[in-house]
Amino acid sequence: MKKIFNLIILLILYLLLSTSCQTLNNRTDSLRKKIEQIVSDKKAIVGVSIIGNKGKDTISLHGDKRFPMQSVFKFHIALAVLAEVDKGNLSLDQTIEISKDDLLPEDFWSPLRDENPKGGSFTIERLIQYSVSHSDNTACDILIRLIGTPKTVEEYFKKNNIQDIQITFNEEEMQAKWENMFENWTTPKTASETLKMFYENKNNLLSKSSYDFFWKTNKETTTGKNRIKGQLPEGTIVAHKTGWSGTNKETGVTAAVNNIGIVFLPNGEYFIISVFVSESKEDFDTNEKIIANIAKATYDFYTVTTK
């Protein structure tokens, strides 16, 4: 009799679990279909990863495919530098002297260089702000040199169980040859998992001061206004990082228009979103709009379903 009772309990638990999983899948089906519809007629490969509903919802499209990060890797570089700050090897108020020769040439995006054509003294805090918030290439490469090489950054993440990532070149090297960008890659799923890991900070990967500074800096990002933030209600807070490859003049292909970030909802919750547009024959505005449309569809989904 006892065995029969235990079997009945197990059967009930199985049915409840199956129903719960089915309900969860049904819940996100409409959003998945909307995303598939957005990209269906685009001449591009679009990688998407979304984590929402307090981590219960996970949606991906080409989620395990390797995409070139371009400047998205500045998000990772800042975290690796802050890890050294928390160890006491560096400090945010430490001053770094940058000579005119350290500045990258004019064909590299660098507000730091444009504002300081002769170089100058900058705190590590300011260099991180330039690199993350303004996607500055000079600041990016100087930060990498402070802690080692691009591989130093990659190794930091792999030590923290983030495996689907490769960082081989700094900005100057990456832009030297078109094919070099493909050696700096991650997957949409890994990008979202990285955002989640460092935002939740459950393993105290960042000290409180580094954590607060890092996420404030991401919220102050000035690039990519027409991507994740492009169609969201005015005032929506988004902590995000962008990347862009430019278009190959010979093939007309854009290898990367990217945006990863955290979107904060009116009810205090948030969702994580990573979108990588690659191998695109579309124009720049269309590539950005793909990201904006996916972000808006996700925002609408969570503001309706969480009311």
Coordinates of C-alpha atoms in Angstrom, one line a residue, residues 5-232:
F5 CA 1.0 5.7 -2.3
N6 CA 4.6 6.7 -3.1
L7 CA 4.0 6.0 -6.8
I8 CA 0.9 8.2 -6.8
I9 CA 2.9 11.1 -5.2
L10 CA 5.6 10.7 -7.7
L11 CA 3.1 10.7 -10.6
I12 CA 1.4 13.8 -9.2
L13 CA 4.8 15.6 -8.9
Y14 CA 5.7 14.6 -12.4
L15 CA 2.4 15.9 -13.8
L16 CA 2.8 19.2 -11.9
L17 CA 6.4 19.6 -13.2
S18 CA 5.4 18.8 -16.8
T19 CA 2.5 21.2 -16.6
S20 CA 4.7 23.9 -15.2
C21 CA 7.4 23.5 -17.9
Q22 CA 4.7 23.5 -20.6
T23 CA 3.1 26.6 -19.2
L24 CA 6.5 28.3 -19.1
N25 CA 7.2 27.4 -22.7
N26 CA 3.8 28.6 -23.8
R27 CA 4.3 31.8 -21.9
T28 CA 7.3 32.8 -24.0
D29 CA 6.2 31.3 -27.3
S30 CA 4.6 34.5 -28.4
L31 CA 7.8 36.5 -27.8
R32 CA 9.9 34.0 -29.6
K33 CA 7.6 34.0 -32.6
K34 CA 7.7 37.8 -32.6
I35 CA 11.5 37.8 -32.6
E36 CA 11.5 35.3 -35.4
Q37 CA 9.1 37.4 -37.4
I38 CA 11.3 40.5 -36.9
V39 CA 14.4 38.8 -38.4
S40 CA 12.6 36.6 -41.0
D41 CA 13.0 38.9 -44.0
K42 CA 16.4 40.3 -43.0
K43 CA 19.6 39.5 -45.0
A44 CA 21.6 39.0 -41.8
I45 CA 22.3 36.4 -39.2
V46 CA 20.9 37.6 -35.9
G47 CA 21.9 36.1 -32.6
V48 CA 19.6 36.7 -29.6
S49 CA 19.6 35.7 -26.0
I50 CA 17.0 37.0 -23.4
I51 CA 16.8 36.2 -19.7
G52 CA 13.6 37.5 -18.0
N53 CA 11.1 36.8 -15.3
K54 CA 13.7 36.6 -12.5
G55 CA 15.7 34.1 -14.6
K56 CA 12.8 31.8 -15.2
D57 CA 12.5 32.7 -18.9
T58 CA 15.3 32.0 -21.4
I59 CA 14.9 32.7 -25.1
S60 CA 17.5 32.4 -27.7
L61 CA 18.0 32.5 -31.4
H62 CA 21.4 31.2 -32.7
G63 CA 22.3 31.4 -29.0
D64 CA 25.3 29.2 -29.2
K65 CA 26.8 30.6 -32.4
R66 CA 30.0 32.6 -32.2
F67 CA 29.7 36.3 -33.1
P68 CA 32.4 38.9 -33.3
M69 CA 32.1 41.2 -30.3
Q70 CA 33.8 44.3 -31.6
S71 CA 33.5 46.9 -28.8
V72 CA 31.3 44.8 -26.7
F73 CA 34.5 43.4 -25.3
K74 CA 35.1 46.7 -23.5
F75 CA 32.5 45.6 -21.1
H76 CA 34.7 42.5 -20.3
I77 CA 37.9 44.5 -20.2
A78 CA 36.4 46.9 -17.6
L79 CA 35.4 43.9 -15.4
A80 CA 38.9 42.4 -15.6
V81 CA 40.4 45.8 -14.6
L82 CA 38.0 46.1 -11.7
A83 CA 39.0 42.7 -10.5
E84 CA 42.6 44.0 -10.2
V85 CA 41.3 47.1 -8.4
D86 CA 39.5 44.8 -5.9
K87 CA 42.7 42.8 -5.3
G88 CA 44.5 46.0 -4.5
N89 CA 46.8 45.9 -7.5
L90 CA 45.3 49.0 -9.0
S91 CA 43.0 51.8 -7.7
L92 CA 40.3 53.8 -9.5
D93 CA 42.0 57.1 -8.5
Q94 CA 45.4 55.9 -9.7
T95 CA 46.7 58.3 -12.4
I96 CA 48.0 57.1 -15.8
E97 CA 50.1 59.3 -18.0
I98 CA 49.2 59.1 -21.6
S99 CA 51.6 60.7 -24.1
K100 CA 50.7 61.9 -27.6
D101 CA 52.3 58.7 -29.0
D102 CA 49.9 56.6 -26.9
L103 CA 46.9 58.1 -28.7
L104 CA 45.4 56.0 -31.5
P105 CA 45.3 57.6 -35.0
E106 CA 42.4 59.6 -36.2
D107 CA 40.7 56.7 -38.0
F108 CA 40.0 55.1 -34.6
W109 CA 37.1 56.3 -32.5
S110 CA 38.5 58.1 -29.5
P111 CA 36.8 61.0 -27.8
L112 CA 39.7 61.0 -25.3
R113 CA 42.1 61.8 -28.1
D114 CA 39.8 64.4 -29.7
E115 CA 39.5 66.2 -26.3
N116 CA 43.1 65.8 -25.4
P117 CA 45.2 65.8 -28.6
K118 CA 48.5 66.1 -26.7
G119 CA 47.6 63.4 -24.2
G120 CA 47.4 64.0 -20.4
S121 CA 46.9 62.4 -17.0
F122 CA 43.8 60.3 -16.5
T123 CA 42.6 58.2 -13.5
I124 CA 41.7 54.6 -14.1
E125 CA 38.2 55.5 -13.2
R126 CA 38.1 58.0 -16.1
L127 CA 39.7 55.6 -18.5
I128 CA 36.9 53.0 -17.7
Q129 CA 34.3 55.7 -18.2
Y130 CA 35.8 56.6 -21.6
S131 CA 36.1 53.0 -22.7
V132 CA 32.6 51.8 -21.6
S133 CA 30.4 54.8 -21.7
H134 CA 31.9 56.3 -24.8
S135 CA 33.5 53.2 -26.4
D136 CA 36.8 54.9 -26.6
N137 CA 39.5 52.8 -28.3
T138 CA 42.6 54.6 -26.9
A139 CA 41.3 54.1 -23.3
C140 CA 40.4 50.5 -24.1
D141 CA 44.0 49.6 -25.2
I142 CA 45.6 51.4 -22.3
L143 CA 43.4 49.5 -19.9
I144 CA 44.4 46.2 -21.5
R145 CA 48.1 47.1 -21.1
L146 CA 47.6 47.9 -17.4
I147 CA 46.6 44.3 -16.6
G148 CA 48.6 42.4 -19.3
T149 CA 47.3 41.4 -22.7
P150 CA 43.9 40.6 -24.4
K151 CA 44.4 37.0 -23.3
T152 CA 44.6 38.2 -19.6
V153 CA 41.0 39.4 -20.0
E154 CA 39.9 36.1 -21.6
E155 CA 41.6 34.1 -18.8
Y156 CA 39.8 36.1 -16.1
F157 CA 36.4 35.1 -17.5
K158 CA 37.4 31.5 -18.1
K159 CA 38.6 31.3 -14.5
N160 CA 35.0 32.3 -13.5
N161 CA 33.5 29.5 -15.6
I162 CA 32.6 31.7 -18.6
Q163 CA 34.0 29.5 -21.4
D164 CA 32.4 30.6 -24.7
I165 CA 34.6 33.6 -25.1
Q166 CA 37.8 34.4 -26.9
I167 CA 39.7 37.7 -26.8
T168 CA 42.8 37.7 -28.9
F169 CA 43.4 41.3 -30.1
N170 CA 43.2 44.8 -28.6
E171 CA 41.4 47.5 -30.6
E172 CA 44.4 48.6 -32.6
E173 CA 45.2 45.0 -33.6
M174 CA 41.6 44.1 -34.2
Q175 CA 41.1 46.9 -36.7
A176 CA 44.4 46.2 -38.6
K177 CA 42.8 43.4 -40.6
W178 CA 39.1 42.7 -41.3
E179 CA 39.4 39.0 -40.3
N180 CA 41.0 39.8 -36.9
M181 CA 37.6 40.8 -35.4
F182 CA 36.5 37.2 -35.7
E183 CA 39.2 36.2 -33.2
N184 CA 37.3 38.2 -30.5
W185 CA 34.1 36.4 -30.1
T186 CA 31.4 35.3 -27.7
T187 CA 27.9 33.7 -28.0
P188 CA 24.6 35.4 -27.3
K189 CA 23.8 33.0 -24.5
T190 CA 27.2 33.6 -22.9
A191 CA 26.9 37.3 -23.2
S192 CA 23.6 37.2 -21.3
E193 CA 24.9 34.8 -18.7
T194 CA 27.9 37.1 -18.1
L195 CA 25.5 40.1 -17.7
K196 CA 23.4 38.0 -15.2
M197 CA 26.4 36.8 -13.3
F198 CA 28.0 40.2 -12.7
Y199 CA 24.7 42.0 -12.1
E200 CA 23.5 39.5 -9.5
N201 CA 27.1 39.4 -8.1
K202 CA 26.2 36.3 -5.9
N203 CA 29.8 35.2 -5.7
N204 CA 31.0 38.7 -4.8
L205 CA 33.0 38.9 -8.0
L206 CA 33.0 42.7 -7.5
S207 CA 33.3 44.7 -4.3
K208 CA 30.4 47.0 -3.6
S209 CA 32.2 50.1 -4.7
S210 CA 33.4 48.5 -8.0
Y211 CA 29.9 47.0 -8.6
D212 CA 28.2 50.4 -8.1
F213 CA 30.7 52.2 -10.3
F214 CA 30.6 49.6 -13.1
W215 CA 26.8 49.5 -13.5
K216 CA 26.5 53.3 -13.2
T217 CA 29.1 53.5 -16.0
N218 CA 27.1 51.1 -18.2
K219 CA 23.9 53.1 -17.5
E220 CA 25.7 56.2 -18.8
T221 CA 26.6 54.7 -22.2
T222 CA 26.2 57.3 -24.9
T223 CA 26.6 55.0 -28.0
G224 CA 23.9 52.9 -29.7
K225 CA 20.9 55.2 -28.9
N226 CA 19.0 53.6 -31.8
R227 CA 19.6 50.0 -30.7
I228 CA 18.3 48.5 -27.4
K229 CA 17.1 52.0 -26.3
G230 CA 15.8 53.0 -29.7
Q231 CA 12.1 52.3 -29.3
L232 CA 11.8 52.1 -25.5

